[in-house]
CSV table of C-alpha atoms in Angstrom, one decimal:
chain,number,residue,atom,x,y,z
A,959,UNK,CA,79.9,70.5,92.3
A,960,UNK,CA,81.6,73.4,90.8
A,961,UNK,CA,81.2,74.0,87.0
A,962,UNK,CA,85.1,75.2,86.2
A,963,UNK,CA,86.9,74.7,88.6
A,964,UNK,CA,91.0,74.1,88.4
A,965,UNK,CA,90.9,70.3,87.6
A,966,UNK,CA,88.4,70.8,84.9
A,967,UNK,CA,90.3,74.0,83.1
A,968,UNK,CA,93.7,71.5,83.8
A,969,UNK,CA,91.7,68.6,82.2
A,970,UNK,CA,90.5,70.9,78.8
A,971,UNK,CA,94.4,72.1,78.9
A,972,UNK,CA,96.1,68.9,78.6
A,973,UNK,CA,93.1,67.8,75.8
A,974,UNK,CA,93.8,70.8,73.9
A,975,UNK,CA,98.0,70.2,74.0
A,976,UNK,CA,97.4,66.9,73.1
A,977,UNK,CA,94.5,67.7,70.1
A,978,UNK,CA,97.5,70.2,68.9
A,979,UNK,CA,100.6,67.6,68.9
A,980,UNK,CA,98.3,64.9,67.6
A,981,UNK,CA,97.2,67.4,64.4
A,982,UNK,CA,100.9,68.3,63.9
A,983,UNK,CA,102.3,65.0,64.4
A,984,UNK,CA,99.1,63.7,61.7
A,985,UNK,CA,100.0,66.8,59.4
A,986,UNK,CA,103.9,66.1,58.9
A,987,UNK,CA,102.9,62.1,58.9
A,988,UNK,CA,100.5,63.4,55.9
A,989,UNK,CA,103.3,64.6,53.9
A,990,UNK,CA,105.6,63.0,54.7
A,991,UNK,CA,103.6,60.0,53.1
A,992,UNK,CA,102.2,62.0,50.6
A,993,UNK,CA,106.0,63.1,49.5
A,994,UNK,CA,107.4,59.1,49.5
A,995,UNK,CA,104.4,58.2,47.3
A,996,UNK,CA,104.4,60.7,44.9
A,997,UNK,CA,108.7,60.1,44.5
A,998,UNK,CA,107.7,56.3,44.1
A,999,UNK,CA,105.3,56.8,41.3
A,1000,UNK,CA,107.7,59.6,39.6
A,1001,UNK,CA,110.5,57.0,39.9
A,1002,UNK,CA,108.0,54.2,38.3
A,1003,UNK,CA,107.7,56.6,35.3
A,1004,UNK,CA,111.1,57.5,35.0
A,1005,UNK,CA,111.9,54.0,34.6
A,1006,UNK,CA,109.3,53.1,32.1
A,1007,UNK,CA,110.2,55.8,30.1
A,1008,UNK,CA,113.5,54.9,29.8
A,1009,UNK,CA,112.8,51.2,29.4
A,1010,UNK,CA,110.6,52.7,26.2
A,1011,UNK,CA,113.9,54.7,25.0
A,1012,UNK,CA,115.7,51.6,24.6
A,1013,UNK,CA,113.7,50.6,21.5
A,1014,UNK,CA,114.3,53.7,20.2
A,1015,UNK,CA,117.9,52.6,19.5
A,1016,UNK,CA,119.1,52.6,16.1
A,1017,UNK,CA,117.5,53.7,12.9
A,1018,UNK,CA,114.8,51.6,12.6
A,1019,UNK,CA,111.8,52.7,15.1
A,1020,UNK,CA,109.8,49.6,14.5
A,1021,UNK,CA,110.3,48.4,17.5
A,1022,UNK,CA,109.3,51.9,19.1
A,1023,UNK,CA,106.5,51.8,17.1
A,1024,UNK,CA,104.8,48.7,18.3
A,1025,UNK,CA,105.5,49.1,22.0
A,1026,UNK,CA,103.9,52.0,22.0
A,1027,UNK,CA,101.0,51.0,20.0
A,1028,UNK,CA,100.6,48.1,22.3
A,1029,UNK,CA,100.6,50.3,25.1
A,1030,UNK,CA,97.9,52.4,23.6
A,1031,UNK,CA,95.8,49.3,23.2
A,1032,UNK,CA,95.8,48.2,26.8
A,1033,UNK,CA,95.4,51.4,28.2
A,1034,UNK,CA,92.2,52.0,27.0
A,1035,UNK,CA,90.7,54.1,30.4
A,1036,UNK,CA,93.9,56.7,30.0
A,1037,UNK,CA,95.7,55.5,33.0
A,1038,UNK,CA,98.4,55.4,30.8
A,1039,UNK,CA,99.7,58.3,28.5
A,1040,UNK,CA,102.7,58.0,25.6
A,1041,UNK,CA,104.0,60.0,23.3
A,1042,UNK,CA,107.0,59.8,20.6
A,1043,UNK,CA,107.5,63.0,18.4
A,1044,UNK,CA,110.2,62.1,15.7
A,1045,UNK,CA,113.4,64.9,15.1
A,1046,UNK,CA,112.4,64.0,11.6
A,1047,UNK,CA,109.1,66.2,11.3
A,1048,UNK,CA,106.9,62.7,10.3
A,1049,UNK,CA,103.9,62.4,12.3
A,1050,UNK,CA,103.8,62.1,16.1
A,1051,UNK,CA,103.1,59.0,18.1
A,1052,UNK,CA,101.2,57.6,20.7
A,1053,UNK,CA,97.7,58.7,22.5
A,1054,UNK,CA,98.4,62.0,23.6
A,1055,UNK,CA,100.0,65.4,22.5
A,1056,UNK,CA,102.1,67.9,25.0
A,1057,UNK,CA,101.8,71.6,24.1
A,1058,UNK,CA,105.7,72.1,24.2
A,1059,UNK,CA,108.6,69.1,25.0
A,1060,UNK,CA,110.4,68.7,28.2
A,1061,UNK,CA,112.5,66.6,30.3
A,1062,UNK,CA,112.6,64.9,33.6
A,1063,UNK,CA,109.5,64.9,35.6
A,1064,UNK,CA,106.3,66.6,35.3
A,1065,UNK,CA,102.9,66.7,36.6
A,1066,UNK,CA,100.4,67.4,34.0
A,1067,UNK,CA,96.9,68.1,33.3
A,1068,UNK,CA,94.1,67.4,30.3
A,1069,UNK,CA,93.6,71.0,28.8
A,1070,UNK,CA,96.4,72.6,30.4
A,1071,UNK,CA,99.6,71.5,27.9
A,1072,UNK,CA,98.2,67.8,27.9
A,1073,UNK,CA,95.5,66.3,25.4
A,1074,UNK,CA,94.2,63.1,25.3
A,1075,UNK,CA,93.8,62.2,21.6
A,1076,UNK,CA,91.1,59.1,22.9
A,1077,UNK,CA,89.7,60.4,25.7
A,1078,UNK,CA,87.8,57.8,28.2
A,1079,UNK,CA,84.4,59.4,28.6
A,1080,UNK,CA,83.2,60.8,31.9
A,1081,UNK,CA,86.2,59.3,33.9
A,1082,UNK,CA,88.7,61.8,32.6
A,1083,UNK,CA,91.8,61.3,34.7
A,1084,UNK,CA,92.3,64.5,37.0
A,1085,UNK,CA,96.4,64.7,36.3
A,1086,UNK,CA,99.2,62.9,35.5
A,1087,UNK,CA,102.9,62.0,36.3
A,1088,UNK,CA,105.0,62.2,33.3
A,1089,UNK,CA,108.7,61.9,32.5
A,1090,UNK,CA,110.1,63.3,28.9
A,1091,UNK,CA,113.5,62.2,27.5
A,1092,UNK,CA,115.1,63.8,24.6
A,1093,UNK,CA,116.7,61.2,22.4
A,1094,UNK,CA,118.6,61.2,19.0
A,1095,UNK,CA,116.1,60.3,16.9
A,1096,UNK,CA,113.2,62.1,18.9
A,1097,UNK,CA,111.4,63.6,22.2
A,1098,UNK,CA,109.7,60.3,24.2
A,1099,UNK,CA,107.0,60.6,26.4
A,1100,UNK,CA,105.2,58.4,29.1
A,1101,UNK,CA,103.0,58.8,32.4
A,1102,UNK,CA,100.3,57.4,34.5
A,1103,UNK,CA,97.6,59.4,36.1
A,1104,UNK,CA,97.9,60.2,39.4
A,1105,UNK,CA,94.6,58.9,40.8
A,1106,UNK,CA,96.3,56.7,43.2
A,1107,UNK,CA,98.3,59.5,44.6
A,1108,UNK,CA,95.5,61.3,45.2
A,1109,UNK,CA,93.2,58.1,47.0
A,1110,UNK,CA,95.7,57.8,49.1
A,1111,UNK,CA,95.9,60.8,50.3
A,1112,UNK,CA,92.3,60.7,50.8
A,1113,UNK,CA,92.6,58.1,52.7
A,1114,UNK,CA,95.7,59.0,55.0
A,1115,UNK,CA,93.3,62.2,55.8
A,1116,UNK,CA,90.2,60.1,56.3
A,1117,UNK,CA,91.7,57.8,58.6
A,1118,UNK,CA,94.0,60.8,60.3
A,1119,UNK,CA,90.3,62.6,61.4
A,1120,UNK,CA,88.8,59.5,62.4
A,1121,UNK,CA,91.8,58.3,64.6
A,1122,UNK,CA,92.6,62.4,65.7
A,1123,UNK,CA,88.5,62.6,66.5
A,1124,UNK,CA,88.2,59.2,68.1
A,1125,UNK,CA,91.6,60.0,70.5
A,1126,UNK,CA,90.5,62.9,71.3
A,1127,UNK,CA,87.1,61.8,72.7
A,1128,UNK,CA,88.9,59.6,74.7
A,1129,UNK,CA,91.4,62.0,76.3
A,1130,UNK,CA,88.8,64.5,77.0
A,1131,UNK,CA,86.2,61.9,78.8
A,1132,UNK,CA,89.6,60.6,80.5
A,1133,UNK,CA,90.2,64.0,81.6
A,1134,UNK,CA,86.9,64.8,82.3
A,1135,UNK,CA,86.8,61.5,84.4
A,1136,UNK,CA,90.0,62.3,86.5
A,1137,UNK,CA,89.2,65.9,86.6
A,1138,UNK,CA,85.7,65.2,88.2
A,1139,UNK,CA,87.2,62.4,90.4
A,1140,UNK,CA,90.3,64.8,92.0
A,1141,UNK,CA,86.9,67.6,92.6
A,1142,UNK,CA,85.0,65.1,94.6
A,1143,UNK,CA,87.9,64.2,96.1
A,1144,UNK,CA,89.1,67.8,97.1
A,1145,UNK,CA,85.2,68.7,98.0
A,1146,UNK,CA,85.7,66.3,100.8
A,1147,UNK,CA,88.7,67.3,102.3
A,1148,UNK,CA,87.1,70.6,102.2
A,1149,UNK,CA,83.8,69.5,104.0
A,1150,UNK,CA,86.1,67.6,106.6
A,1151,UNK,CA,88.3,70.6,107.2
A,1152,UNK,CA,84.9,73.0,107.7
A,1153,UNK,CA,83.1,70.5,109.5
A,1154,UNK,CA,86.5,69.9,112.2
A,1155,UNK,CA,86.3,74.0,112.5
A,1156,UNK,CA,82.9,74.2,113.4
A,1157,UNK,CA,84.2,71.3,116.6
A,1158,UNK,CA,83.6,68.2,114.8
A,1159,UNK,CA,87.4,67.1,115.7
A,1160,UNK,CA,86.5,63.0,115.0
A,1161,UNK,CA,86.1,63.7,111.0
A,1162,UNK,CA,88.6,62.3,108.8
A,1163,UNK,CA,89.2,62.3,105.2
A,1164,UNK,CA,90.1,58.7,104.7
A,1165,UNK,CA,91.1,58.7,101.0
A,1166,UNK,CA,92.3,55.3,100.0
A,1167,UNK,CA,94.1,55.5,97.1
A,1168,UNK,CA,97.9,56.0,96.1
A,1169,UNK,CA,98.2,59.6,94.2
A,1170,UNK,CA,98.9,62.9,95.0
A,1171,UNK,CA,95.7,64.4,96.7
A,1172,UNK,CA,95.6,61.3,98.7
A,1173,UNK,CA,99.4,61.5,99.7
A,1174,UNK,CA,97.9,64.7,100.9
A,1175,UNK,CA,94.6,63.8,102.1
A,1176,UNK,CA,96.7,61.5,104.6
A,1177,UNK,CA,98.8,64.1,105.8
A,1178,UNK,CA,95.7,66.5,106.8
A,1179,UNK,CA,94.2,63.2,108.7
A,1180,UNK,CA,97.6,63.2,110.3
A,1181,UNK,CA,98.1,66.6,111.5
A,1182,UNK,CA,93.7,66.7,112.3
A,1183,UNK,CA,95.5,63.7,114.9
A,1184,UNK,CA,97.3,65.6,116.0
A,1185,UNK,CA,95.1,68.4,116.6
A,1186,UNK,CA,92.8,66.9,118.6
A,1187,UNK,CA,95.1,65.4,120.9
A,1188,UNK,CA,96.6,68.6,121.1
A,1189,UNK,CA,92.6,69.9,122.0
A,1190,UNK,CA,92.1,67.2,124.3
A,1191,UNK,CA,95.3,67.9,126.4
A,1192,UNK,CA,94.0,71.6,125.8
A,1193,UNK,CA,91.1,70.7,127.8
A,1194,UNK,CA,92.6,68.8,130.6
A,1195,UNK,CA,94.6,71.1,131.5
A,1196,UNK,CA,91.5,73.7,131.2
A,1197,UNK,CA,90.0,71.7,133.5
A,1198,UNK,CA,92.7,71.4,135.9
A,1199,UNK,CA,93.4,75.0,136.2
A,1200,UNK,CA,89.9,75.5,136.7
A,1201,UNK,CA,89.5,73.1,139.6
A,1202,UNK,CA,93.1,74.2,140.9
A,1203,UNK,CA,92.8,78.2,140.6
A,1204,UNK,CA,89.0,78.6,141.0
A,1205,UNK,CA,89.0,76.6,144.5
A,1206,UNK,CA,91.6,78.5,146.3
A,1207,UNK,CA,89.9,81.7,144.8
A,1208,UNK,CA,86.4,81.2,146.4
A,1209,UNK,CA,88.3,79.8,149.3
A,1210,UNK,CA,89.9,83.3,149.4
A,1211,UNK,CA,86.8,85.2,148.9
A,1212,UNK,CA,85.1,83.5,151.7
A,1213,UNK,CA,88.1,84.4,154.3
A,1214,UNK,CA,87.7,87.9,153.1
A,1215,UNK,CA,84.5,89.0,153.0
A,1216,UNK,CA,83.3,88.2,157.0
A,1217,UNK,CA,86.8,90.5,157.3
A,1218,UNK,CA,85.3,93.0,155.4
A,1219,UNK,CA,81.9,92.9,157.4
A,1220,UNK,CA,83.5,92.9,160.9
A,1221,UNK,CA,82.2,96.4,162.3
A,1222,UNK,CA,85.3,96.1,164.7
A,1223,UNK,CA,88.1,96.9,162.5
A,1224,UNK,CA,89.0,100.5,161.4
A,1225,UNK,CA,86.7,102.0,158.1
A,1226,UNK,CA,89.8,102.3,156.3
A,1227,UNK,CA,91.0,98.5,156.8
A,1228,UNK,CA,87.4,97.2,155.9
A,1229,UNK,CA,87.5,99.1,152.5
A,1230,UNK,CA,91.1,98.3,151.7
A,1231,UNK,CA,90.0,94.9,152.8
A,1232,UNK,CA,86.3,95.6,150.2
A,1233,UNK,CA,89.2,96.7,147.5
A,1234,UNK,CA,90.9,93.2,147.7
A,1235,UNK,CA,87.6,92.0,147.2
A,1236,UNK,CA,86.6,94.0,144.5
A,1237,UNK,CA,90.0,92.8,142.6
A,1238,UNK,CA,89.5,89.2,143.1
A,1239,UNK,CA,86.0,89.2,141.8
A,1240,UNK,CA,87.6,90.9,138.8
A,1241,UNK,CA,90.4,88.2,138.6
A,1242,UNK,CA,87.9,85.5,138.6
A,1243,UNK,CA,85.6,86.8,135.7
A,1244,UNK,CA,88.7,87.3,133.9
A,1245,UNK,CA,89.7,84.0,134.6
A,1246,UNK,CA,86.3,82.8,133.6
A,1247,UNK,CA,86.1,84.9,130.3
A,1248,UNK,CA,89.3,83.6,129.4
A,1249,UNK,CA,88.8,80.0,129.6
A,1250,UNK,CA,85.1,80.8,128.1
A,1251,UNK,CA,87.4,82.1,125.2
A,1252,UNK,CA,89.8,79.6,125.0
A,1253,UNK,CA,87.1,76.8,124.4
A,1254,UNK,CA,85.0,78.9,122.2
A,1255,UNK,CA,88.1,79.4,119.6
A,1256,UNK,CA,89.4,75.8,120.5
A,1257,UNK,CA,85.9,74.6,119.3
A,1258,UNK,CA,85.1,72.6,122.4
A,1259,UNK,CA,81.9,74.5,123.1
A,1260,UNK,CA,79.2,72.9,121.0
A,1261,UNK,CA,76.2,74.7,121.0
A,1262,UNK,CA,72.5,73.7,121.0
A,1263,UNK,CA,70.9,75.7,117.6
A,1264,UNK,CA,67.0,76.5,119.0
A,1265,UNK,CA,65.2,79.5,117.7
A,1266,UNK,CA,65.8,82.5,119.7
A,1267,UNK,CA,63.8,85.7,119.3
A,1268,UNK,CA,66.4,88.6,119.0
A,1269,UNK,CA,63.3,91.2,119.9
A,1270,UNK,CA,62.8,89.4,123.4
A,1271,UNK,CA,66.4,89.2,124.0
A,1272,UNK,CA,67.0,92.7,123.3
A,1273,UNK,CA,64.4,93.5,125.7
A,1274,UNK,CA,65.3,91.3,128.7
A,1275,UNK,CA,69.1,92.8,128.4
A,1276,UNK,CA,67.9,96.5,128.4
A,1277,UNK,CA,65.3,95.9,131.7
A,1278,UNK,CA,68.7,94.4,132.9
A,1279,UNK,CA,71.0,97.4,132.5
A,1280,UNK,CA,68.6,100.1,131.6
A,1281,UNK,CA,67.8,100.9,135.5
A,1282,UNK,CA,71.8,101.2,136.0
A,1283,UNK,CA,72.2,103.5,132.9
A,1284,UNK,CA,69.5,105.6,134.2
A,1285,UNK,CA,70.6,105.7,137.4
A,1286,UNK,CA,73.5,107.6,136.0
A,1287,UNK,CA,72.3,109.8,133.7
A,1288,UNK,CA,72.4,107.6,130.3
A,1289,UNK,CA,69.7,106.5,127.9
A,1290,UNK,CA,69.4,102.9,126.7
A,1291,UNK,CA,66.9,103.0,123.8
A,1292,UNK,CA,65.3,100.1,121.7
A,1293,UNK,CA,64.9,100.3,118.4
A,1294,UNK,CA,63.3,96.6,117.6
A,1295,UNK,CA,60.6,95.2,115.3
A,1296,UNK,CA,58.1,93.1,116.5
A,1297,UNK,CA,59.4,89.3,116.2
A,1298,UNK,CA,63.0,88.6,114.6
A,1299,UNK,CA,64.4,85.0,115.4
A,1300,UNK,CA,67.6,83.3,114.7
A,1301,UNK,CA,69.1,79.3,115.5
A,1302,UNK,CA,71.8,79.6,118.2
A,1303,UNK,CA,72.4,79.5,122.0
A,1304,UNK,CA,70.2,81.7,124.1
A,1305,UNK,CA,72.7,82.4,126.8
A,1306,UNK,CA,75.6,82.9,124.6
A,1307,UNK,CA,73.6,85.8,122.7
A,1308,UNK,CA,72.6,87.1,125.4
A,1309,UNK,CA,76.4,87.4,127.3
A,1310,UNK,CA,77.4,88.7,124.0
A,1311,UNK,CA,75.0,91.2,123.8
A,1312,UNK,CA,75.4,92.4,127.5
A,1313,UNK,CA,79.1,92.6,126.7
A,1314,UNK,CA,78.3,95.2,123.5
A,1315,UNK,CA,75.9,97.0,125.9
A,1316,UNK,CA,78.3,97.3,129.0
A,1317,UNK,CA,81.2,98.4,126.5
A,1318,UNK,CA,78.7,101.8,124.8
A,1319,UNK,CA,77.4,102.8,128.4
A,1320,UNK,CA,81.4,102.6,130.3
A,1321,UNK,CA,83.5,104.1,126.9
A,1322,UNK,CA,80.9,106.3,126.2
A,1323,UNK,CA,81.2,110.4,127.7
A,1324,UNK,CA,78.2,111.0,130.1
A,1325,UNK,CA,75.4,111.7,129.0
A,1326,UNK,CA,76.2,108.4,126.9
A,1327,UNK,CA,72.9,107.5,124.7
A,1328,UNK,CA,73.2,103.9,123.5
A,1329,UNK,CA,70.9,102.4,121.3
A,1330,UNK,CA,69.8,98.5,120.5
A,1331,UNK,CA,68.2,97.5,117.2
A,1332,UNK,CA,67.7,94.5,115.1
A,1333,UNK,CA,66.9,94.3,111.4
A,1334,UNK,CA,66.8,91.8,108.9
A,1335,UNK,CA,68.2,91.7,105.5
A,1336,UNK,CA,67.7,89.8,102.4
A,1337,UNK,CA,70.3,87.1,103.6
A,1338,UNK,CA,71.0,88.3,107.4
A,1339,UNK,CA,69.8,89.2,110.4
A,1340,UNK,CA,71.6,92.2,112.1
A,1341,UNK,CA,71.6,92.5,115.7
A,1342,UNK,CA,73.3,96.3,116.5
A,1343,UNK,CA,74.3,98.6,119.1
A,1344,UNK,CA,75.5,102.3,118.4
A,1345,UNK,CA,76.3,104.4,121.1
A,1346,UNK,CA,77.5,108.2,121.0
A,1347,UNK,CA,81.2,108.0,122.1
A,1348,UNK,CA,84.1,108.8,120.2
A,1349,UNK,CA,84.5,105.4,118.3
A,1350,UNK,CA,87.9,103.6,117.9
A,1351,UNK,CA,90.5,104.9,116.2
A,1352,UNK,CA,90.2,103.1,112.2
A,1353,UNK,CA,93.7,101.5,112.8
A,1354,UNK,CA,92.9,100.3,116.0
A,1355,UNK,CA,89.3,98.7,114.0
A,1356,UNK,CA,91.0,95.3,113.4
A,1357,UNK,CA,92.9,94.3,116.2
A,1358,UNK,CA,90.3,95.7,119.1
A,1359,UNK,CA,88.9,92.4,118.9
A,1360,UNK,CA,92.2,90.5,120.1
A,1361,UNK,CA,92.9,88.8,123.1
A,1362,UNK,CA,93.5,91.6,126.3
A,1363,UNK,CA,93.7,94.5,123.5
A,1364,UNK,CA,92.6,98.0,125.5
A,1365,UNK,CA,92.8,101.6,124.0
A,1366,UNK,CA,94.2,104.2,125.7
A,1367,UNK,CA,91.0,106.0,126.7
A,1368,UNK,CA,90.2,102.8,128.6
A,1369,UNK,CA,93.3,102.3,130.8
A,1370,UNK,CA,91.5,104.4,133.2
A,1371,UNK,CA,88.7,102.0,133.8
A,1372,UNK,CA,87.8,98.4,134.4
A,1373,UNK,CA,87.8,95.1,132.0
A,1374,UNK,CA,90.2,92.7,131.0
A,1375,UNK,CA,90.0,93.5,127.3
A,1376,UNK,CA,88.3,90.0,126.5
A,1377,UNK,CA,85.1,91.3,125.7
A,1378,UNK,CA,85.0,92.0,122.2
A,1379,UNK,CA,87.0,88.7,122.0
A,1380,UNK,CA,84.3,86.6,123.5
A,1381,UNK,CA,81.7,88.6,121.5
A,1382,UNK,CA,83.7,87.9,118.0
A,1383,UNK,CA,84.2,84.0,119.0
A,1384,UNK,CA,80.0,83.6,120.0
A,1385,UNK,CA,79.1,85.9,116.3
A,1386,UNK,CA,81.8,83.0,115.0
A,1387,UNK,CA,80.5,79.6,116.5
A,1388,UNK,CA,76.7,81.1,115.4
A,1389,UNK,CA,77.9,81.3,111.8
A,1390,UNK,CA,77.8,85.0,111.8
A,1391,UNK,CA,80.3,88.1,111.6
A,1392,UNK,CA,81.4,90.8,114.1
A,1393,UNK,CA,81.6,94.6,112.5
A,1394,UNK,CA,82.5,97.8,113.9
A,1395,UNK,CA,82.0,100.8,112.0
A,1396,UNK,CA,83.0,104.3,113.5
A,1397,UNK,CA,80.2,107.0,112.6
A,1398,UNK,CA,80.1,110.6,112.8
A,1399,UNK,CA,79.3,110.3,116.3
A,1400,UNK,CA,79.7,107.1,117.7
A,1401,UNK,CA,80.6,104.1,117.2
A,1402,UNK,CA,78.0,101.1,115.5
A,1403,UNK,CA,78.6,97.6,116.4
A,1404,UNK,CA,77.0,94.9,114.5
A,1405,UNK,CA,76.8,90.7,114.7
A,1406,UNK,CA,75.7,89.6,111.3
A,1407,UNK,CA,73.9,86.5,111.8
A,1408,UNK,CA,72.4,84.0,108.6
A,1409,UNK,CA,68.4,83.9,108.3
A,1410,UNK,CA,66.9,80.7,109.1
């Protein structure tokens, strides 16, 4: 399976959007709550403190006096801070002492304008919220430390990670999950869609569920329906020109040829009559190649993979044409190592390597010297022929292997123009590749097939 493929980098995309809202959406919860808390504590003060200025009413600060001694007793851990300094000049009161007055709300801290006149040990409160009111007969003081505040917003932050953590393992092994689920998925319609264009027409995808891919899984099974009935009716009628062409053909041939052969009729009429010969036998190998062609790129020719040896077919095609080419004046040469094999169809390879042959020796200007040679590479097996004619023009490189495609320079001679078709579609159905390459001198024509 493939380590990143599109799923997976859509699956760490839609973790990584939702990790991002769910931290922004956590942050401005965070203060949010941190903001309402800290205005309910403030407000708790504010209230106290003014509760506290009601004893300070009137001249006589008794009152005053024991509330906030009273609140100094009880508050013995300095959760609670008060502090009355008199307009008088007489002696301050309460447990703590503020560098300079103030009024409304503050936040404070122990050595910085704050002291704590009785001080509770090691557990020193960190701050405080305090509210200062200036009144008629004094400046009044109260707060509470702010130890709460801060718990709870080390607990809103604890519990934020956890939860922000914990969802986020989740979405990403959900992600993960789906992402790895859609790449199966996908991997199979690919392996169907290969497998149906190497001839296996019966595959289907079958994907049973109710999404996307298999909205589109089901739409490929219905066109690969289609297709084959579209091959099989391909192949009737195949077959039904083939029995209702070729028949009349060979009927034709046999009229012709005693024709041709009887000594009684005039020389010229026996050649014309050899001509009409010679054109039907062209018209039926065409015929041939092109329904050869037609079931080759169809995929109904299914092939029988058995080791060939590429040395000993070379060989048997050059004993086959080498006496021709020498008869008139070319040179076939070999240029093969000793034992080079391949999986594929024996008569296939060979037609397509007669086709490369016959193609060097006709294009090529006499003397033509065509050469055959096979060598392997680290991942193929190459199976050449290079010849010394004037090549193919390089925009002419591409479609040269089309259907009835023929250059100028061979107008002049015979072929239908099928041959470097039917020599691409066998290099195709053998899992290999068809290259041409124009040289200096020539032109080099390669079938790229995989090693065993």
């Amino acid at each position: 399976m493939r380590a990143f493929t599109w799923s997976m980098r859509f699956a760490i995309a839609i973790s990584t959007v939702f990790a991002f809202a769910a931290l922004v959406a956590g942050g401005v919860s965070y203060v949010l709550q941190s903001k309402e808390m800290s205005l309910r504590l403030e407000g708790e003060v504010r209230a106290d403190t003014e509760a506290l200025a009601l004893s300070a009413r009137g001249a006589d600060m008794q009152d005053l006096s024991e509330q906030i001694t009273a609140r100094m007793t009880t508050s013995r851990d300095g959760a609670n801070i008060v502090t009355f300094v008199p307009a008088d000049g007489s002696d301050a009161l309460g447990n703590v002492r503020v560098a300079a007055s103030f009024e409304g709300t503050r936040h404070l801290e122990p050595g910085s304008g704050l002291t704590l006149l009785d001080p509770p040990g090691a557990n020193v409160p960190e701050g405080y919220v305090t509210y200062g009111m200036q009144l008629p007969s004094g400046w009044l003081m109260t707060g509470r430390d702010d130890a709460w505040l801060r718990e709870q917003g080390e607990i809103l932050a604890t519990s934020f990670g956890w939860g922000l953590g914990l969802a986020l393992l989740l979405s990403i092994s959900f992600a993960v999950f789906i992402a790895r689920r859609n790449e199966a998925r996908i991997d199979r319609m690919e392996q169907v869609l290969h497998a149906v264009g190497e001839g296996r027409h019966g595959l289907r995808i079958r994907d049973e569920g109710d999404d996307d891919v298999a909205r589109l899984a089901q739409s490929v099974d219905e066109a690969l329906d289609q297709l084959e009935a579209g091959i099989a009716s391909i192949r009737q009628v195949s077959t039904d020109v083939a029995h209702d062409l070729r028949a009349p053909l060979a009927r034709l041939r046999l009229r012709l040829e005693p024709v041709a052969l009887d000594a009684s009729l005039p020389l010229a009429q026996r050649g014309e009559i050899g001509k009409a010969l010679s054109d039907l036998d062209q018209v039926s190998e065409t015929f041939d190649a092109i329904l050869r062609l037609s079931r080759m790129q169809a995929g109904m020719v299914e092939i029988t993979r058995l080791p060939v040896n590429l040395t000993q077919l070379c060989q048997d095609v050059a004993e086959m044409l080498g006496a021709g080419a020498e008869d008139a004046g070319q040179e076939l040469a070999l240029d093969l190592p000793e034992n080079i094999s391949i999986e594929g169809d024996r008569e296939l390879l060979f037609q397509a390597l007669v086709n490369l042959v016959d193609n060097a020796l006709r294009y090529s200007p006499s003397p033509a010297r065509v050469s055959i040679g096979v060598h392997a590479e680290s991942q193929n097996v190459v199976l050449s022929v290079t010849d010394n004619g004037p090549g193919i023009p390089d925009r002419d490189l591409a479609r040269v292997r089309e259907r009835f495609v023929r250059l100028d320079q061979s107008r002049n001679t015979q072929g239908s123009g099928l041959g470097l078709s039917l020599v691409d579609a066998i290099a195709q159905i053998h899992g290999g590749e068809l290259r041409l390459q124009n040289l200096e001198r020539g032109l080099r024509v390669e079938m790229r097939f995989p090693t065993l």
